[in-house]
mmCIF file of C-alpha atoms and ligand atoms in Angstrom:
data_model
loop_
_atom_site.group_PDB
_atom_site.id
_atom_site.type_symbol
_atom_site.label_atom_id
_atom_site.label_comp_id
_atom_site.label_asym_id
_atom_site.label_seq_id
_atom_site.Cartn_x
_atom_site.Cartn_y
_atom_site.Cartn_z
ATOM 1 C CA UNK A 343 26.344 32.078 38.697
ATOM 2 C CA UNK A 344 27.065 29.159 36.268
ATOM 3 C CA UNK A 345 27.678 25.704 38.026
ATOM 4 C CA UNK A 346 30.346 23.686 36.974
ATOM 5 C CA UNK A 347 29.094 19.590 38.518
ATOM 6 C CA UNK A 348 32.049 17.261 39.589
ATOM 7 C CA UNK A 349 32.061 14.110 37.219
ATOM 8 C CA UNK A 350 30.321 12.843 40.336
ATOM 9 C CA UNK A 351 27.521 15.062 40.503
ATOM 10 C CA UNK A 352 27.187 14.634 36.756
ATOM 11 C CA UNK A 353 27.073 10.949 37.313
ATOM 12 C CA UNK A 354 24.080 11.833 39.843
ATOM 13 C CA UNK A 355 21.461 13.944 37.775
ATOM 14 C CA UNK A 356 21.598 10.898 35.402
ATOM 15 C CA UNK A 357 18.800 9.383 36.818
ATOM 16 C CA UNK A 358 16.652 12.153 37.048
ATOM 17 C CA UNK A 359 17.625 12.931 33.124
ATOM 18 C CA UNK A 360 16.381 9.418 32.157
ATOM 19 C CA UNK A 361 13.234 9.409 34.176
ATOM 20 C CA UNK A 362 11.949 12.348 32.234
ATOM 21 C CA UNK A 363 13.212 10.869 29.002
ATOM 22 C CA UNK A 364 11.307 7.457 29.846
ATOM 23 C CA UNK A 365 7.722 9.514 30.654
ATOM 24 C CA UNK A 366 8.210 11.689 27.049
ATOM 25 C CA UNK A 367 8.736 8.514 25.840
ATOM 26 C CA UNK A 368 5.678 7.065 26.934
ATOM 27 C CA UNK A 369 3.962 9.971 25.854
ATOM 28 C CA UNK A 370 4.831 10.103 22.567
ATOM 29 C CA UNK A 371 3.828 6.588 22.341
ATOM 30 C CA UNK A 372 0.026 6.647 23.882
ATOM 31 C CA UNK A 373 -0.935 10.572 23.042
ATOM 32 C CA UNK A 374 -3.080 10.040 20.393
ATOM 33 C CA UNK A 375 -6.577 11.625 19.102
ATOM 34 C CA UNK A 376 -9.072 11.966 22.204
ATOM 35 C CA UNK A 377 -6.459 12.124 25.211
ATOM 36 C CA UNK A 378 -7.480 15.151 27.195
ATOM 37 C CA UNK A 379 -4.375 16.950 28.353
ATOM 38 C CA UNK A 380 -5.514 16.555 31.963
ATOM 39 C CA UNK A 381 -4.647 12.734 32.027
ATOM 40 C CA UNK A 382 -1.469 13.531 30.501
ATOM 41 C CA UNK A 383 -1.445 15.685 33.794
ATOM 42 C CA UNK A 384 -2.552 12.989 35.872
ATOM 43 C CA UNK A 385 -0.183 10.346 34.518
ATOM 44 C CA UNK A 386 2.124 12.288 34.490
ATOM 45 C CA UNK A 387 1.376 13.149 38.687
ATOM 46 C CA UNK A 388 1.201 9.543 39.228
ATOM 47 C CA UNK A 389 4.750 8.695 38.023
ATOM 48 C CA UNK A 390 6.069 10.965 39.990
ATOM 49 C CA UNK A 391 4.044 10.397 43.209
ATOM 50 C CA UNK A 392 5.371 6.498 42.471
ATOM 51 C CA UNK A 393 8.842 7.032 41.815
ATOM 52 C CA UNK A 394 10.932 7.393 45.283
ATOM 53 C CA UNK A 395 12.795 10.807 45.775
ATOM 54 C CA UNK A 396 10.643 12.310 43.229
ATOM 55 C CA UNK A 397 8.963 15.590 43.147
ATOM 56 C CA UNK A 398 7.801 18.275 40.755
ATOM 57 C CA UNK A 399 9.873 21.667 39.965
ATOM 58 C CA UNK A 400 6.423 22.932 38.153
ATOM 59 C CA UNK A 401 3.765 22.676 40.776
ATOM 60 C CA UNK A 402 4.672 25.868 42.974
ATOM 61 C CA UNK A 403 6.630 27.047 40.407
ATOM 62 C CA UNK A 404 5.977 30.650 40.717
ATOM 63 C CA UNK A 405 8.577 32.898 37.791
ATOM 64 C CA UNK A 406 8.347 36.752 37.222
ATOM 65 C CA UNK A 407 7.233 34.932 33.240
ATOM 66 C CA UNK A 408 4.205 33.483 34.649
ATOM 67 C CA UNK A 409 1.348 33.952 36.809
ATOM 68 C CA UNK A 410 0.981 32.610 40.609
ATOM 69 C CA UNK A 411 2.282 28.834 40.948
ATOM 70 C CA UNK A 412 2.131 26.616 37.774
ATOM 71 C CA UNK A 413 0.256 24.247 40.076
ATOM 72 C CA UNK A 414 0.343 21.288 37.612
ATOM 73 C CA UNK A 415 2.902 18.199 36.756
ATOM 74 C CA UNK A 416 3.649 18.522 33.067
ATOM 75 C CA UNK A 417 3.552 21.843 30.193
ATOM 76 C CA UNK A 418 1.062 21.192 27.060
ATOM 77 C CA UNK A 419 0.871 23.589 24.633
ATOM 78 C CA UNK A 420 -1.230 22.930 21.617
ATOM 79 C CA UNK A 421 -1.338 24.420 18.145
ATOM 80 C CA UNK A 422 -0.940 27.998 18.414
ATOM 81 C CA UNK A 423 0.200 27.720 22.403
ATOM 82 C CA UNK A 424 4.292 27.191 21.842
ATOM 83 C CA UNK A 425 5.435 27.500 25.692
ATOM 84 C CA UNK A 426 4.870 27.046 29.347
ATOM 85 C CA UNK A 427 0.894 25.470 28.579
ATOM 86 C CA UNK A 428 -1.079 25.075 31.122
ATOM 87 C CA UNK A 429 -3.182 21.615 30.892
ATOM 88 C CA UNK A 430 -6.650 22.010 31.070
ATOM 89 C CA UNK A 431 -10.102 20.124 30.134
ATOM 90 C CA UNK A 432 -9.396 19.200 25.561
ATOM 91 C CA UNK A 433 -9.648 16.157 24.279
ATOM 92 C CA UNK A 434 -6.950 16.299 21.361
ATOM 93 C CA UNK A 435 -8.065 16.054 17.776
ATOM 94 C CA UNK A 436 -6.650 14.371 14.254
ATOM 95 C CA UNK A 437 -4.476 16.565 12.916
ATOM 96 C CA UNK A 438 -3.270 18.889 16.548
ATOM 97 C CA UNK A 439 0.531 19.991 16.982
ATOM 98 C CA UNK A 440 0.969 19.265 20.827
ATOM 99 C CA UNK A 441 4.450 20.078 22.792
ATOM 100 C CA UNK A 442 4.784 18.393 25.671
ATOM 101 C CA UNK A 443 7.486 20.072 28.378
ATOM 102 C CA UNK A 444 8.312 18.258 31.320
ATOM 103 C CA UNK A 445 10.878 18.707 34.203
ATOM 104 C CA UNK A 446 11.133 16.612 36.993
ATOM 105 C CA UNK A 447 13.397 16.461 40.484
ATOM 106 C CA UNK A 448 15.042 13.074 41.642
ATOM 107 C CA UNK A 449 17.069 12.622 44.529
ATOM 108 C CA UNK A 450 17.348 16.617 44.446
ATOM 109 C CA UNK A 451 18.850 16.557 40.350
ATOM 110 C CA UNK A 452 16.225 18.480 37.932
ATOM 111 C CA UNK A 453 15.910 16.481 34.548
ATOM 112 C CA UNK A 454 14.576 18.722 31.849
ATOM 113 C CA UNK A 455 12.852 17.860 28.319
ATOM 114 C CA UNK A 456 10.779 18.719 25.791
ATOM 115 C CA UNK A 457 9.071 17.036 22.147
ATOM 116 C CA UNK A 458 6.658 17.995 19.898
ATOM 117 C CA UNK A 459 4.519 15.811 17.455
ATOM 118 C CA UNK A 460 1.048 15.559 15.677
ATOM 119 C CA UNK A 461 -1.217 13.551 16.728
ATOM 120 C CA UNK A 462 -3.917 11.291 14.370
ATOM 121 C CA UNK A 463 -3.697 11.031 10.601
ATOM 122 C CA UNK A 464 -4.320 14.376 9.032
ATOM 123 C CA UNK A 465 -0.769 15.622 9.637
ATOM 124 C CA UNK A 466 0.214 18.723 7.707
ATOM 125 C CA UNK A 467 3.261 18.832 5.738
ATOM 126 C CA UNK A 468 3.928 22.205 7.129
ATOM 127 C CA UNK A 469 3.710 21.097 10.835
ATOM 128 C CA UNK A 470 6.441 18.338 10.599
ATOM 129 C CA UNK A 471 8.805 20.411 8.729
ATOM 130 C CA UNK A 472 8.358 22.883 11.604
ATOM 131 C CA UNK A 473 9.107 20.416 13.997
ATOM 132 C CA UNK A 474 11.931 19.229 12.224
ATOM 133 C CA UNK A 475 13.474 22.216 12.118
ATOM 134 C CA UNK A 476 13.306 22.524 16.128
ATOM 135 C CA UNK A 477 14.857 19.003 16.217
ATOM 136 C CA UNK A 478 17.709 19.186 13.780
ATOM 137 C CA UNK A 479 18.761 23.014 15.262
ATOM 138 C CA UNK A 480 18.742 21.086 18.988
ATOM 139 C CA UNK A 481 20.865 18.219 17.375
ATOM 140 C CA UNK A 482 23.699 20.764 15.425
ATOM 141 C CA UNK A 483 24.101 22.971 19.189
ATOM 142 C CA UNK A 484 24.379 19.217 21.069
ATOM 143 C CA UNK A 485 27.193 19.214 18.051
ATOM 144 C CA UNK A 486 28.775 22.030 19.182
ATOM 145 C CA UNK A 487 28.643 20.681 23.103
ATOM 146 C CA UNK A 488 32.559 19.878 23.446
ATOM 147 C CA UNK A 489 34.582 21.650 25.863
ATOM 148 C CA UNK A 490 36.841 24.740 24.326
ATOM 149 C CA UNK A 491 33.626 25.645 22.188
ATOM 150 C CA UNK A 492 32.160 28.705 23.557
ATOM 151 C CA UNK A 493 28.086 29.476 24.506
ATOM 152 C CA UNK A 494 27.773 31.381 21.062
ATOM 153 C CA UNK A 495 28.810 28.159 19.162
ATOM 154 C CA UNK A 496 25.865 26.453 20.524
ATOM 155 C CA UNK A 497 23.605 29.279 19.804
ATOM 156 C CA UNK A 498 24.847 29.913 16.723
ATOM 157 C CA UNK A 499 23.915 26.829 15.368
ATOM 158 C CA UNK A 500 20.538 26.817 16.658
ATOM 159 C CA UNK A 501 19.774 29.472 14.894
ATOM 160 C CA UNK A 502 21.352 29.072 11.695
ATOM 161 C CA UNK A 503 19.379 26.103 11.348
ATOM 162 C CA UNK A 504 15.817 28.075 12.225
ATOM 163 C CA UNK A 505 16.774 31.023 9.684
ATOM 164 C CA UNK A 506 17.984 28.028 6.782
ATOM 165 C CA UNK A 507 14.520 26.699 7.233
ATOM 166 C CA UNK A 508 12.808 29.910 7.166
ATOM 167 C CA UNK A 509 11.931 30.872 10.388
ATOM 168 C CA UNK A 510 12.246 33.483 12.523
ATOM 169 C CA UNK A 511 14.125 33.536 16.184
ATOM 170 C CA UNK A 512 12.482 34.883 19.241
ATOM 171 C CA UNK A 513 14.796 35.552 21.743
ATOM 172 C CA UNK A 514 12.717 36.012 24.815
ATOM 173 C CA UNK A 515 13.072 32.461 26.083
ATOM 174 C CA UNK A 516 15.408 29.840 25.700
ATOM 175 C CA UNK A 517 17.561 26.688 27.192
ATOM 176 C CA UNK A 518 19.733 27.416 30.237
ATOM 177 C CA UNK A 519 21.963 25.863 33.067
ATOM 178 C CA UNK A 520 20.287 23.368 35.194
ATOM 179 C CA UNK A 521 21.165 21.479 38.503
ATOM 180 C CA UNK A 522 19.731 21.224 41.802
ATOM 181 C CA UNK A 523 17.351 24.249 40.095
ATOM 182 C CA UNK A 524 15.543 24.034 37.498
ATOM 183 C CA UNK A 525 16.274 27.190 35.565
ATOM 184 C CA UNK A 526 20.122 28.709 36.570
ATOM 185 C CA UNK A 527 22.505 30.178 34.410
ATOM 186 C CA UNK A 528 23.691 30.675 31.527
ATOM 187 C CA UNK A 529 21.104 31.034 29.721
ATOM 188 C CA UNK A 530 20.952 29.352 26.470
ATOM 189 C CA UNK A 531 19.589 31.888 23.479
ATOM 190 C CA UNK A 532 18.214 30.284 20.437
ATOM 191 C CA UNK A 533 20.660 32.186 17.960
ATOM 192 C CA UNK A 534 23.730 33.963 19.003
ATOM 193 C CA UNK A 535 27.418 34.764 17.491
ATOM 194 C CA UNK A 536 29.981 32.040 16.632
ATOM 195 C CA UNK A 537 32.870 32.373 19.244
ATOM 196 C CA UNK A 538 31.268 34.416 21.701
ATOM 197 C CA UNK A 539 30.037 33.915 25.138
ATOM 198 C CA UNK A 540 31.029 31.561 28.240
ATOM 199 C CA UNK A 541 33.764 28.915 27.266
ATOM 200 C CA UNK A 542 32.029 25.393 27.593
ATOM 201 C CA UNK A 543 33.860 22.859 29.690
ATOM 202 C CA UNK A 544 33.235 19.357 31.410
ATOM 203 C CA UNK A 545 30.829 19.406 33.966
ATOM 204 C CA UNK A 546 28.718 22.081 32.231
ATOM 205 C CA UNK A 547 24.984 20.915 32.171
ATOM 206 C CA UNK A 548 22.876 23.003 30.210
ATOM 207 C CA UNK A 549 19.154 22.740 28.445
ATOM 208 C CA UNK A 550 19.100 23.639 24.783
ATOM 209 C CA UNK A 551 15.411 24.405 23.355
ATOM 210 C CA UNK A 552 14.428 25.631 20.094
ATOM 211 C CA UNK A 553 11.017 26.782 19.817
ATOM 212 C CA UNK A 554 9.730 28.144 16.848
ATOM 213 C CA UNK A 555 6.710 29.329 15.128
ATOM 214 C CA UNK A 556 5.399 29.011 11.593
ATOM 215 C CA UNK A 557 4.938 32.423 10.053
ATOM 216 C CA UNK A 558 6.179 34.949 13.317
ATOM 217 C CA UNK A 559 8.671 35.401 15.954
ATOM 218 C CA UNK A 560 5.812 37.330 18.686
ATOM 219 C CA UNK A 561 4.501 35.965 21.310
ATOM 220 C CA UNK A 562 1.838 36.980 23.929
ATOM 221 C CA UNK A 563 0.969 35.351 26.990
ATOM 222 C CA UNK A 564 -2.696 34.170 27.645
ATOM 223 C CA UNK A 565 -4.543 35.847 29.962
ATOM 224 C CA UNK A 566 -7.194 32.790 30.745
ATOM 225 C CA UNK A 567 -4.347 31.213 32.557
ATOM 226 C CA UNK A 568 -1.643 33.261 32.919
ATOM 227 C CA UNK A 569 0.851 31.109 31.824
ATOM 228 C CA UNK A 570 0.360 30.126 28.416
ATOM 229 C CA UNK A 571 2.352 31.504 25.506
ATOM 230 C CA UNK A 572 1.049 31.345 21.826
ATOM 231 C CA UNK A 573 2.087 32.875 18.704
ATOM 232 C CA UNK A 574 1.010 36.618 18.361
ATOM 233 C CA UNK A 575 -0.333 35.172 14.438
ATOM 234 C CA UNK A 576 -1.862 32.206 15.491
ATOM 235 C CA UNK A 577 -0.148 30.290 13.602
ATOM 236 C CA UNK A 578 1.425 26.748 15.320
ATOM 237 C CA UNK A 579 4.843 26.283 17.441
ATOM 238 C CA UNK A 580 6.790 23.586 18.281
ATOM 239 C CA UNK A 581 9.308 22.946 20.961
ATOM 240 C CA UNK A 582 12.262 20.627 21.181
ATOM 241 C CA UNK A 583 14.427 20.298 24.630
ATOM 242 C CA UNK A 584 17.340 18.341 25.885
ATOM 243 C CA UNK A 585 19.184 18.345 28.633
ATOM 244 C CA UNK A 586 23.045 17.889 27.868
ATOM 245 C CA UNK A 587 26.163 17.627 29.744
ATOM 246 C CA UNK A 588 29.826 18.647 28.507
ATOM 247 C CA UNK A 589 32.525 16.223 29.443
ATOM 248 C CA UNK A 590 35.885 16.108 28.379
ATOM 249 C CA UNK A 591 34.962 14.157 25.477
ATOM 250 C CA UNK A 592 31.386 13.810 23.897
ATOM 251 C CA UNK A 593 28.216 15.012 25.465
ATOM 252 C CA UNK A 594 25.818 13.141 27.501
ATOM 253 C CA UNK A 595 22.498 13.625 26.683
ATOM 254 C CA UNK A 596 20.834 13.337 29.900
ATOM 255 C CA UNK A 597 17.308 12.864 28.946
ATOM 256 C CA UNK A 598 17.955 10.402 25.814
ATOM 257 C CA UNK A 599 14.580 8.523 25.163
ATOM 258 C CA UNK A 600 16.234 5.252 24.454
HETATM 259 MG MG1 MG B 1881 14.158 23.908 30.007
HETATM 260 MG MG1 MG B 1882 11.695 22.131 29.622
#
């Protein structure tokens, strides 16, 4: 069933929307060459065990996509790894493609977010344009986020920014509705047709997250953890989320990092 929040209510998931923006922030600042994913973990754990009203939506997280609960605060997927990675014992190096996903609950509002970035100096070319792409197809569907547009709009422009850059859509996962849940409906594909779909109006909060990989649109899930989803090629993915609300003028993006 797709929630439609009071003005109210969408005056209340605010904070829980900027709390996760302030963390990626953070992140994106101090994640450099050497930080082992598990104190991004850990920091992560410790802002939220700070914060009053605050818990995690990951840690018994338990989805038919993924294996037993999540049991950790924040996703980190590296390289080839695109979604849902589990955090475990690397110390990043020059040069790695990390996504960082995290969704957290204040005051019983889920905030929901993702970035991507390189880390050191040896950045290739080929990585930021990928990452580009996932952030300028998340920017033209929070362009289509006005009420009378429909679903498709949004989706639509996700993906004809993925296939003008060259790359491929998987359809398998995508952005959705969000609220006192984490994951609800509609869910949001990453390519769909113009004019088609659920007609967006105020109060609408949904997550819209390109993902893409480099040279292939497969996917399999690694069996080590369970959880982890890389690119069926090997080649690197990159993830982009925000979480966005229709009103009955321009959207509020919920988790801005500003
Ligand atoms: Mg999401
Ligand atoms: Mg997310």
């Amino acid at each position: 069933m797709i929630e439609i929040k009071t003005a109210q209510e969408v005056k209340e998931m605010r904070p829980a929307g900027k709390f996760v923006g302030q963390i990626l922030k953070y992140l994106r600042q101090h994640v450099t060459v050497g930080t082992n994913l598990l104190e991004i973990d850990d920091y992560v754990h410790q802002q939220i065990d700070h914060r009053q009203g605050a818990s995690s939506p990951y840690v018994n997280y338990a989805p038919s996509f993924g294996t037993g609960p999540f049991a950790h605060y924040i996703c980190t997927s590296v390289n080839d790894a695109v979604l849902h990675g589990v955090p475990y014992d690397y110390n990043l190096k020059d040069g790695d493609l990390i996504s960082l996903d995290l969704a957290v609950t204040v005051d019983g509002w889920v905030g929901d977010s993702a970035i991507s970035f390189v880390v050191g100096k040896d950045k290739d070319p080929s990585d930021l344009k990928l990452i580009k792409a996932t952030e300028d197809a998340l920017a033209a569907g929070i362009a289509q986020c006005h009420a009378g547009n429909h679903l498709g709009d949004v989706e639509h422009a996700v993906g004809e920014v993925a296939r003008e850059r060259g790359y491929s859509v998987n359809m398998e996962f995508g952005g959705h509705g969000i609220g006192h849940i984490m994951h609800g409906d509609p869910f949001v594909a990453n390519d769909g047709r113009a004019g088609r779909g659920f007609r967006l109006r105020p109060g609408l909060v949904i997550c819209i997250e390109p993902w893409l990989m480099k040279t292939t649109d497969e996917i399999y899930q690694d069996e080590r953890d369970g959880w982890t989803i890389r690119s069926a090629d090997g080649s690197r993915g990159a993830h982009t989320e925000h979480e966005v609300a229709i009103t009955d003028s321009d959207p509020i993006i919920m988790t801005a990092r500003d």
